[in-house]
Amino acid sequence: MDEYRLLTDEEIGILEDNGCTAEDWTAIQVADDFAPTHIRHVAFYGEVTLGVFEKNVEVSPGFRKQSGIRNATLRNVTVGDNCLIENIGNYINNYHIGEECYLSNVNTIETTDGATFGQGNMISVLNEVGEGNVILFDGLTSQIAALMVKHIGDKDLINAIRVLVKAEISAKVPEQGTIGDNVKIINTGEITNTHISNDCEINGACRLSDCSIKSIPQANVYIGSGVICENSIIFDGSSILNSAKIENCFVGEACQITNGFTAESSVFFANSYMANGEACAAFCGPFTSSHHKSSLLIGGMFSFYNAGSATNFSNHAYKMGPMHYGVMERGSKTASGAYLLMPAHIGTFSVCFGKLMYHPDTRALPFSYLIAYSDTMYLVPGRNLTTVGLYRDIRKWPKRDVRPRCGQKSIVNFDWLSPFSVGEILRGKEILENLRAASGDNVSAYNYHEYVIKTSSLRKGIKYYDIALRIFMGAVLKRHRLEQPQTDCGTGPWTDLSGLLLPLSEEYRLIEDIKNGTLTTIDAVTDRFNRIHENYSEYRWAWAYRMILDYYHLDELTPADVERIRTDYVTARRVWIAEIRKDAEKEFSLGDVDEKVLNSFIKQLDKEVDFENQRLDI
């Protein structure tokens, strides 16, 4: 721990000769090796503590300047070793500044009475005029936020969570604003009641007020020009750039908000990207993207989703080009006018005239298209299972997770076929088979609620669902020894808690343990989520084992049964790849992609045979 002392008379004389003044020189303490040489034109008020100024500070790549303090007013400030603070237009008041920081051309940095640094701020997500349901604090994850939103009607749970959050905030929120080590703040207007972690950079921001900017060494935060952040928390590896404005928001790991995007009372998690548009009361789970100026995400839950703009929707028919964003997203319109329906991590949506609409009637028919012709809405079940877009998405999402592994907080499970999605597929197949049994085969179309399913589409839907089921069963068997499941947990319904796939029973058990006091801290709740995720493989095996027995009408699994299932798996997988190949060739025939792109994609498909004998391939 550094030792501090009072200034000597000689040092006070040098400081005064350098144009410095002090309300009370005896209220200033300095490190033992302090030298006043590099302190010029500084006004000191209140209690000030100064480190040493021995090193040069890098202000730009290849450009270093001598550390020190020049042209500044400091009141009740601690400055660590080897900082460079210069040209502070107004003052720095009530702040702790770490080591080797660079602060230049900043107007005001201040902590006022009652500062919360954005912690404990209650916002209303999903309902922009409703009661607050999400508490912003630096321990928030997509799972905790989803729990708050999903179970807002359970007052005992919500009250218990709020008690845990309040305790977390009381234990961690500092009394004074803090700027960590190696922080760079330049050309910035106002910073008020804002905690800034190590290695963060703020360059050209207009105003940061009542915020916490958190980071880890592997993932710092960058705040760029023209940005206004109020009552918000920004987390590891995120960037807020180019005149973006956020108010009452949580920006989670590795997110980017840029190009004038505005957000209010919204949460963003794990690799979300927002540009040009607007979000209000939005729950943006992992990999939510919005690129267009007229996009408004309001009052909805999104995940693995790319928002469109008016009639310019994300183009999912463009499947092989470099700008493709994928079809695992919650809902977007294709160039052909089709809407995509799939078992979303949060729910099933389609997009119509720029607005998101929930389709409860079609959730049980996942991976489907909705196509509107005049006043008739046609449902094409399971079609999206055999598209190039889905194939690409299965592989791209894990690669796009840029969060450092050592610091990931929100959980994201990338399994595209899981008990959650396969459960929806089973229900979808059952619905189609019941429709066919009720109306027979000699009809031109079937009616499902207010949707029309052509006979050919129904037959193909059953086929596509069977393909997915057999791929899932074969792949799970490759991941487990042939043995009875060691747990009953997971045999019932599954759900998705904003990226965490889990048995519904485990979610309910977690809720009860929060309410009855078994889980007494936010860390304990987070640890429970992590343990559930770690046990995913065993829970999946318990669910899949029972599903396999039901599907093949077996009492138990024998080696002969496993070989039969493996044969079905290989056959189904090859049919799946063949269908994707046909989809790619059709895309090429329309003239939308180059032959070189097609050939490269076909070569990738040809290698799929290699995966059949690998242990992990979904």
XYZ file of C-alpha atoms in Angstrom:
618
model
C 0.000 0.000 0.000
C 1.363 3.432 -0.933
C 2.514 5.698 1.873
C 1.337 9.301 1.717
C 2.618 12.426 3.397
C 2.042 16.175 3.522
C 3.742 18.518 1.097
C 6.963 20.134 2.181
C 7.324 23.902 2.160
C 9.765 23.573 -0.721
C 7.263 21.544 -2.751
C 4.516 24.073 -2.024
C 6.830 26.823 -3.260
C 7.554 24.958 -6.505
C 3.819 24.325 -7.072
C 3.030 27.995 -6.535
C 5.802 28.973 -8.937
C 4.157 26.576 -11.451
C 0.901 28.527 -11.213
C -0.840 26.186 -8.736
C -3.154 27.256 -5.940
C -4.769 25.465 -3.020
C -7.702 26.161 -0.756
C -5.620 24.490 1.982
C -2.158 23.096 1.255
C -2.364 20.920 4.369
C -5.330 19.042 2.878
C -3.097 17.684 0.114
C -1.216 14.430 0.560
C 1.348 12.993 -1.813
C 3.269 9.754 -2.326
C 6.698 9.496 -0.686
C 8.516 9.869 -4.010
C 6.293 12.676 -5.250
C 7.989 15.465 -7.193
C 6.035 18.635 -8.068
C 7.849 19.344 -11.337
C 5.052 18.155 -13.643
C 2.130 19.807 -11.805
C 1.278 23.103 -13.491
C -1.648 25.503 -13.353
C -3.731 23.317 -11.045
C -6.243 24.570 -8.470
C -6.703 22.273 -5.465
C -9.831 22.244 -3.306
C -10.765 19.955 -0.433
C -8.770 16.775 0.192
C -6.513 15.733 -2.661
C -4.128 12.779 -2.829
C -1.457 12.558 -5.519
C 0.801 9.721 -6.632
C 4.096 9.977 -8.476
C 4.601 11.225 -12.022
C 7.690 9.436 -13.289
C 6.657 7.808 -16.585
C 5.481 8.856 -20.002
C 1.876 8.074 -20.943
C 0.878 6.823 -24.413
C -1.690 9.266 -25.755
C -1.752 7.765 -29.248
C 0.074 4.823 -30.825
C 3.737 5.789 -30.947
C 3.142 9.141 -29.203
C 3.964 9.418 -25.509
C 3.787 12.423 -23.182
C 5.144 13.057 -19.720
C 2.707 12.180 -16.938
C 1.527 15.003 -14.701
C -1.384 17.373 -14.125
C -1.765 20.556 -16.131
C -4.556 23.107 -16.472
C -7.047 21.470 -14.113
C -9.175 22.050 -11.030
C -9.369 19.182 -8.539
C -11.613 18.879 -5.503
C -11.660 15.837 -3.209
C -9.760 13.747 -5.754
C -7.292 10.876 -5.497
C -4.908 10.523 -8.448
C -2.863 7.334 -8.840
C 0.681 7.012 -10.103
C 1.779 8.181 -13.537
C -1.458 9.703 -14.772
C -1.650 12.475 -17.315
C -4.483 14.907 -16.578
C -4.613 18.043 -18.691
C -6.976 20.722 -19.937
C -9.939 20.043 -17.678
C -12.337 22.806 -18.691
C -14.408 22.916 -15.513
C -13.294 20.563 -12.717
C -12.905 17.059 -11.340
C -14.863 16.697 -8.104
C -15.197 13.743 -5.706
C -13.418 11.092 -7.784
C -10.837 8.361 -7.336
C -8.571 8.033 -10.362
C -6.407 4.935 -10.788
C -2.900 4.547 -12.190
C -1.572 5.450 -15.650
C -4.771 7.119 -16.811
C -4.981 9.719 -19.556
C -7.617 12.438 -19.084
C -7.504 15.317 -21.566
C -9.905 17.975 -22.844
C -12.707 16.954 -20.534
C -15.182 19.495 -19.206
C -16.490 18.001 -15.945
C -15.992 14.811 -13.963
C -18.031 14.761 -10.757
C -19.745 12.631 -8.128
C -22.752 14.219 -6.425
C -24.607 13.238 -3.254
C -26.749 10.112 -3.522
C -25.029 8.775 -6.637
C -26.070 5.225 -7.544
C -23.982 4.873 -10.736
C -27.015 3.402 -12.512
C -27.273 0.554 -10.001
C -30.744 -0.308 -8.695
C -32.516 1.542 -11.480
C -35.909 -0.108 -12.126
C -37.051 -0.126 -15.749
C -40.136 -1.429 -17.529
C -39.267 -3.957 -20.235
C -41.910 -5.262 -22.708
C -44.456 -2.681 -21.544
C -43.206 0.852 -22.050
C -45.844 2.368 -19.775
C -46.073 -0.496 -17.298
C -44.718 -1.185 -13.864
C -40.969 -1.635 -13.631
C -39.896 -5.261 -13.890
C -36.116 -5.343 -14.435
C -33.588 -3.966 -11.951
C -30.343 -2.769 -13.475
C -27.225 -3.833 -11.581
C -23.817 -5.093 -12.591
C -24.689 -8.716 -11.778
C -27.546 -8.776 -14.293
C -27.463 -11.567 -16.876
C -29.879 -12.528 -19.616
C -31.106 -15.382 -17.411
C -31.807 -13.205 -14.355
C -33.483 -10.559 -16.515
C -35.625 -13.205 -18.240
C -36.626 -14.593 -14.860
C -37.731 -11.131 -13.703
C -39.762 -10.522 -16.859
C -41.259 -13.986 -17.249
C -42.463 -14.260 -13.661
C -43.448 -10.670 -12.948
C -46.808 -11.930 -11.677
C -45.141 -13.979 -8.915
C -44.855 -11.224 -6.314
C -43.078 -13.427 -3.773
C -40.379 -14.263 -6.306
C -39.969 -10.692 -7.495
C -39.726 -9.379 -3.932
C -37.161 -12.036 -3.053
C -35.055 -11.187 -6.126
C -35.220 -7.492 -5.302
C -33.944 -8.186 -1.788
C -30.986 -10.119 -3.254
C -30.255 -7.365 -5.764
C -30.432 -4.666 -3.100
C -27.918 -6.579 -0.976
C -25.651 -6.999 -4.005
C -25.753 -3.290 -4.756
C -25.139 -2.278 -1.141
C -22.060 -4.488 -0.981
C -20.481 -3.317 -4.245
C -21.498 0.233 -5.140
C -18.764 2.723 -4.135
C -19.468 5.932 -2.268
C -17.357 7.929 -4.694
C -16.987 7.875 -8.447
C -14.098 5.717 -9.593
C -11.927 5.715 -12.693
C -9.869 2.526 -12.881
C -6.311 1.947 -14.044
C -5.214 2.602 -17.633
C -8.393 4.499 -18.487
C -8.405 6.967 -21.360
C -10.918 9.840 -21.377
C -10.413 12.550 -24.003
C -12.434 15.237 -25.786
C -15.455 14.514 -23.636
C -18.088 16.812 -22.178
C -19.620 15.713 -18.883
C -19.060 12.632 -16.740
C -21.267 12.608 -13.660
C -21.813 9.818 -11.119
C -20.178 7.267 -13.379
C -18.009 4.319 -12.399
C -15.413 3.459 -15.053
C -13.474 0.180 -14.826
C -9.868 -0.529 -15.808
C -8.737 -0.160 -19.426
C -11.892 1.545 -20.681
C -11.716 4.318 -23.269
C -14.044 7.294 -23.680
C -13.325 9.452 -26.705
C -15.557 12.350 -27.732
C -18.630 11.458 -25.682
C -21.121 14.213 -24.915
C -22.389 13.059 -21.531
C -22.220 10.073 -19.214
C -24.496 10.421 -16.220
C -25.330 7.873 -13.505
C -23.678 4.966 -15.269
C -21.435 2.018 -14.536
C -18.946 1.023 -17.217
C -17.616 -2.422 -16.347
C -14.833 -4.336 -18.014
C -12.329 -7.142 -17.664
C -8.711 -7.113 -18.931
C -9.635 -9.223 -21.964
C -12.619 -7.061 -22.935
C -12.597 -3.332 -22.323
C -15.424 -0.898 -23.084
C -15.205 1.874 -25.672
C -17.467 4.951 -25.658
C -17.153 7.046 -28.809
C -18.014 10.454 -30.212
C -21.319 12.165 -29.594
C -22.575 9.475 -27.224
C -25.039 10.215 -24.420
C -25.511 7.561 -21.725
C -27.809 8.080 -18.769
C -28.837 5.765 -15.936
C -27.308 2.776 -17.665
C -24.822 -0.059 -17.201
C -22.373 -1.062 -19.943
C -20.497 -4.343 -19.729
C -17.379 -6.184 -20.874
C -16.270 -5.692 -24.466
C -19.140 -3.438 -25.493
C -18.939 -0.313 -27.630
C -21.256 2.696 -27.730
C -20.381 4.778 -30.782
C -21.271 7.509 -33.248
C -23.838 9.644 -31.431
C -25.799 6.736 -29.979
C -28.042 7.632 -27.061
C -29.057 5.211 -24.346
C -31.146 5.894 -21.267
C -32.199 3.435 -18.550
C -30.531 0.525 -20.328
C -28.334 -2.464 -19.638
C -25.777 -3.217 -22.331
C -24.321 -6.676 -21.781
C -21.173 -8.398 -22.986
C -19.694 -7.691 -26.423
C -22.620 -5.576 -27.625
C -22.317 -2.673 -30.032
C -24.690 0.290 -30.223
C -23.812 2.771 -32.927
C -24.742 5.200 -35.712
C -27.292 7.303 -33.886
C -29.225 4.395 -32.391
C -31.429 5.426 -29.470
C -32.527 3.109 -26.697
C -34.685 3.620 -23.657
C -35.649 1.185 -20.903
C -34.162 -1.741 -22.793
C -31.701 -4.550 -22.131
C -29.151 -5.958 -24.561
C -27.189 -9.166 -24.050
C -24.318 -11.203 -25.538
C -23.190 -9.950 -28.951
C -26.210 -7.824 -29.779
C -25.702 -5.167 -32.467
C -27.828 -2.035 -32.783
C -27.415 0.697 -35.411
C -29.486 3.575 -36.816
C -32.864 2.602 -35.351
C -34.545 2.676 -31.964
C -35.422 0.416 -29.062
C -37.936 1.047 -26.321
C -38.864 -1.393 -23.549
C -37.134 -4.106 -25.579
C -35.626 -7.330 -24.273
C -32.790 -8.022 -26.704
C -31.375 -11.423 -25.855
C -28.215 -12.963 -27.334
C -27.377 -12.076 -30.937
C -30.149 -9.541 -31.511
C -29.387 -7.204 -34.418
C -30.993 -4.097 -35.850
C -29.349 -2.242 -38.737
C -31.914 0.015 -40.404
C -32.946 3.590 -39.715
C -36.671 2.921 -39.461
C -36.410 -0.171 -37.224
C -38.207 0.149 -33.915
C -37.866 -2.657 -31.393
C -40.580 -1.957 -28.880
C -42.171 -4.049 -26.173
C -40.863 -7.382 -27.483
C -38.451 -10.167 -26.573
C -35.880 -11.033 -29.204
C -32.998 -13.465 -29.535
C -30.896 -14.623 -32.499
C -32.915 -12.022 -34.369
C -32.238 -9.552 -37.173
C -34.725 -6.705 -37.381
C -35.841 -5.368 -40.728
C -36.955 -1.952 -41.794
C -40.506 -1.255 -43.009
C -40.770 -3.360 -46.184
C -36.997 -3.817 -46.369
C -36.789 -6.933 -44.196
C -33.728 -9.030 -43.538
C -33.391 -11.075 -46.708
C -33.442 -14.726 -45.740
C -33.950 -15.915 -49.297
C -30.430 -14.724 -50.023
C -28.730 -17.723 -48.565
C -25.129 -17.992 -49.756
C -24.027 -14.378 -50.074
C -21.665 -12.738 -47.587
C -24.340 -10.403 -46.223
C -26.658 -13.199 -45.096
C -27.693 -12.828 -41.478
C -29.367 -16.164 -40.934
C -32.670 -17.885 -40.400
C -32.411 -18.979 -36.795
C -33.682 -15.541 -35.978
C -37.055 -15.073 -34.420
C -38.814 -13.858 -37.506
C -38.070 -12.032 -40.695
C -39.489 -11.756 -44.143
C -37.804 -13.336 -47.156
C -37.462 -11.720 -50.548
C -40.259 -13.969 -51.786
C -42.644 -12.578 -49.201
C -42.460 -15.561 -46.852
C -42.380 -15.283 -43.099
C -40.261 -17.649 -41.055
C -41.546 -19.438 -37.975
C -39.331 -21.439 -35.692
C -39.050 -22.429 -32.032
C -37.420 -19.231 -30.921
C -35.413 -18.992 -27.744
C -38.137 -16.641 -26.487
C -41.174 -17.153 -28.694
C -42.370 -17.392 -32.271
C -42.745 -14.235 -34.292
C -43.251 -13.098 -37.843
C -42.883 -9.632 -39.262
C -45.610 -7.751 -41.090
C -45.410 -4.151 -42.260
C -42.507 -3.428 -39.947
C -44.152 -4.683 -36.755
C -43.517 -7.853 -34.814
C -46.518 -10.081 -34.269
C -46.704 -13.089 -31.981
C -48.292 -16.196 -33.506
C -49.425 -18.472 -30.672
C -51.350 -20.716 -33.063
C -48.262 -21.515 -35.122
C -45.664 -21.937 -32.427
C -46.305 -25.693 -32.492
C -45.313 -25.748 -36.186
C -41.678 -24.672 -35.930
C -39.196 -23.949 -38.720
C -42.087 -22.938 -41.000
C -42.938 -20.238 -43.525
C -46.001 -18.029 -43.492
C -46.789 -16.696 -46.962
C -49.562 -14.186 -47.570
C -51.435 -14.080 -50.876
C -54.185 -11.501 -50.855
C -56.296 -12.267 -47.761
C -55.105 -15.867 -47.408
C -52.213 -16.857 -45.167
C -50.490 -20.072 -46.230
C -48.451 -22.085 -43.756
C -45.556 -24.174 -45.078
C -44.553 -26.378 -42.129
C -40.949 -27.368 -41.539
C -39.708 -25.852 -44.789
C -36.938 -23.898 -43.151
C -35.286 -27.091 -41.888
C -33.818 -27.732 -45.334
C -32.551 -24.298 -46.319
C -29.029 -23.076 -46.852
C -29.721 -20.323 -44.355
C -30.405 -22.712 -41.491
C -27.324 -24.764 -42.359
C -25.151 -21.656 -42.246
C -26.701 -20.410 -39.022
C -26.036 -23.643 -37.174
C -22.343 -23.061 -37.735
C -22.071 -19.309 -37.631
C -23.511 -18.379 -34.241
C -20.810 -20.006 -32.080
C -18.151 -18.367 -34.257
C -19.731 -14.959 -33.746
C -19.538 -15.136 -29.971
C -16.653 -12.742 -29.379
C -16.878 -12.763 -25.594
C -13.710 -14.032 -23.873
C -14.382 -17.443 -22.373
C -12.941 -16.448 -19.025
C -15.566 -13.781 -18.424
C -18.825 -14.938 -19.982
C -21.771 -14.121 -17.751
C -24.940 -14.700 -19.763
C -25.309 -18.338 -20.834
C -25.869 -19.147 -24.509
C -26.571 -22.731 -25.604
C -26.066 -23.080 -29.362
C -27.722 -26.495 -29.849
C -30.148 -26.046 -32.726
C -31.724 -29.429 -32.029
C -32.382 -29.691 -28.316
C -35.191 -31.044 -26.127
C -36.702 -27.574 -26.369
C -36.785 -27.326 -30.181
C -37.309 -31.052 -30.768
C -40.249 -30.979 -28.374
C -41.810 -28.353 -30.634
C -41.027 -30.508 -33.685
C -42.753 -33.505 -32.102
C -45.844 -31.427 -31.456
C -45.726 -30.027 -34.973
C -45.523 -33.486 -36.508
C -48.426 -34.681 -34.358
C -50.567 -31.740 -35.464
C -49.888 -32.461 -39.132
C -50.617 -36.172 -38.726
C -53.883 -35.400 -36.907
C -54.935 -33.005 -39.671
C -54.283 -35.676 -42.279
C -56.140 -38.320 -40.261
C -59.144 -36.035 -39.762
C -59.494 -34.867 -43.375
C -57.912 -37.737 -45.306
C -55.418 -37.644 -48.139
C -57.816 -36.739 -50.954
C -58.028 -33.034 -50.221
C -56.223 -30.131 -51.839
C -55.499 -28.304 -48.593
C -55.939 -28.429 -44.831
C -57.085 -25.651 -42.506
C -55.156 -25.071 -39.309
C -56.783 -22.285 -37.289
C -56.819 -19.381 -39.783
C -54.006 -20.760 -41.942
C -54.092 -22.882 -45.085
C -51.682 -25.808 -45.516
C -51.488 -27.322 -48.975
C -51.543 -31.120 -49.121
C -48.055 -31.270 -50.637
C -46.760 -28.929 -47.931
C -48.274 -31.069 -45.181
C -46.641 -34.235 -46.511
C -43.275 -32.540 -46.869
C -43.652 -31.027 -43.398
C -44.044 -34.482 -41.847
C -41.012 -35.648 -43.828
C -38.889 -32.692 -42.766
C -39.854 -33.089 -39.111
C -38.959 -36.794 -39.257
C -35.571 -35.912 -40.703
C -34.875 -33.530 -37.825
C -36.056 -36.031 -35.213
C -33.815 -38.797 -36.563
C -30.820 -36.497 -36.784
C -31.372 -35.468 -33.171
C -31.750 -39.022 -31.868
C -28.713 -40.339 -33.719
C -26.513 -37.439 -32.708
C -27.506 -37.704 -29.029
C -26.766 -41.432 -29.033
C -23.277 -40.650 -30.327
C -22.718 -38.402 -27.329
C -23.747 -40.886 -24.621
C -22.944 -44.393 -23.557
C -25.792 -46.860 -23.932
C -27.078 -46.794 -20.377
C -30.161 -45.862 -18.442
C -30.314 -42.128 -17.628
C -28.973 -41.345 -14.177
C -31.666 -38.773 -13.497
C -35.349 -38.161 -14.147
C -34.669 -34.452 -14.406
C -35.297 -33.328 -17.952
C -37.900 -35.911 -18.907
C -40.688 -33.325 -18.856
C -41.176 -30.086 -20.808
C -38.222 -27.842 -21.565
C -37.933 -24.103 -21.876
C -35.432 -21.459 -22.872
C -34.428 -18.698 -20.467
C -32.864 -16.225 -22.877
C -30.101 -18.536 -24.047
C -30.157 -21.162 -21.296
C -31.923 -24.364 -22.376
C -33.251 -26.158 -19.321
C -35.981 -28.461 -18.049
C -38.997 -26.496 -16.895
C -38.816 -28.397 -13.609
C -35.375 -26.919 -12.939
C -36.686 -23.417 -13.536
C -39.485 -24.009 -11.033
C -37.053 -25.500 -8.523
C -34.833 -22.453 -8.858
C -37.814 -20.171 -8.278
C -38.835 -22.020 -5.124
C -35.274 -21.944 -3.784
C -35.153 -18.177 -4.247
C -38.486 -17.714 -2.529
C -37.776 -20.021 0.419
C -34.325 -18.580 1.088
C -32.219 -21.523 -0.040
C -30.454 -19.197 -2.491
C -29.400 -16.165 -0.475
C -27.257 -14.168 -2.918
C -27.217 -13.227 -6.574
C -23.994 -15.205 -6.918
C -25.836 -18.285 -5.642
C -28.555 -17.778 -8.265
C -25.930 -17.370 -10.992
C -24.120 -20.500 -9.790
C -27.383 -22.446 -10.025
C -27.842 -21.322 -13.625
C -24.277 -22.423 -14.368
C -24.817 -25.841 -12.778
C -27.982 -26.352 -14.801
C -26.038 -25.522 -17.952
C -23.223 -27.869 -16.943
C -25.775 -30.675 -16.488
C -27.408 -29.993 -19.854
C -25.924 -33.126 -21.423
C -27.348 -35.433 -18.749
C -30.739 -33.710 -18.755
C -30.822 -33.953 -22.551
C -29.994 -37.671 -22.378
C -32.842 -38.295 -19.918
C -35.279 -36.548 -22.275
C -33.902 -38.103 -25.456
C -33.832 -41.631 -24.037
C -37.554 -41.545 -23.304
C -38.258 -39.851 -26.628
C -36.349 -42.580 -28.516
C -38.309 -45.328 -26.782
C -41.584 -43.632 -27.655
C -40.596 -42.900 -31.252
C -39.464 -46.464 -32.018
C -42.063 -48.119 -29.732
C -39.417 -49.814 -27.580
C -39.315 -50.918 -23.955
C -35.550 -50.569 -23.720
C -32.580 -49.742 -25.921
C -30.420 -52.622 -27.141
C -27.267 -52.514 -29.271
C -29.354 -53.699 -32.222
C -31.758 -50.799 -31.683
C -28.847 -48.371 -31.518
C -27.524 -49.656 -34.841
C -30.968 -49.217 -36.410
C -31.183 -45.664 -35.049
C -27.704 -44.930 -36.354
C -28.685 -46.154 -39.809
C -31.775 -43.919 -39.718
C -29.578 -41.045 -38.553
C -27.127 -41.416 -41.444
C -29.953 -41.739 -43.968
C -31.797 -38.725 -42.575
C -28.658 -36.639 -42.444
C -27.815 -37.402 -46.066
C -31.350 -36.575 -47.180
C -31.090 -33.329 -45.193
C -27.814 -32.384 -46.869
C -29.254 -33.301 -50.291
C -32.239 -30.998 -49.692
C -29.911 -28.175 -48.659
C -27.871 -28.768 -51.808
C -31.027 -28.492 -53.931
C -31.873 -25.254 -52.132
C -28.408 -23.869 -52.948
C -28.650 -24.903 -56.603
C -32.076 -23.296 -56.859
C -30.638 -20.104 -55.449
C -27.864 -20.214 -58.058
C -30.358 -20.822 -60.871
C -32.113 -17.573 -59.949
C -28.884 -15.744 -60.693
C -28.454 -14.344 -57.203
C -25.030 -15.836 -56.444
C -21.807 -16.489 -58.342
C -20.860 -19.970 -59.464
C -17.699 -19.712 -57.370
C -19.796 -19.166 -54.251
C -22.024 -22.123 -55.134
C -19.074 -24.443 -55.752
C -17.456 -23.450 -52.468
C -20.679 -24.172 -50.618
C -21.158 -27.542 -52.361
C -17.618 -28.557 -51.351
C -18.535 -27.767 -47.775
C -21.627 -29.955 -48.043
C -19.580 -32.788 -49.525
C -17.486 -32.851 -46.370
C -20.564 -33.491 -44.226
C -20.052 -37.229 -44.581
C -16.997 -36.803 -42.358
C -19.232 -35.706 -39.495
C -21.249 -38.899 -39.481
C -18.551 -40.773 -37.604
C -17.510 -37.911 -35.346
C -18.737 -37.861 -31.785
C -19.951 -34.279 -31.729
C -21.839 -32.855 -34.688
C -24.911 -30.928 -33.542
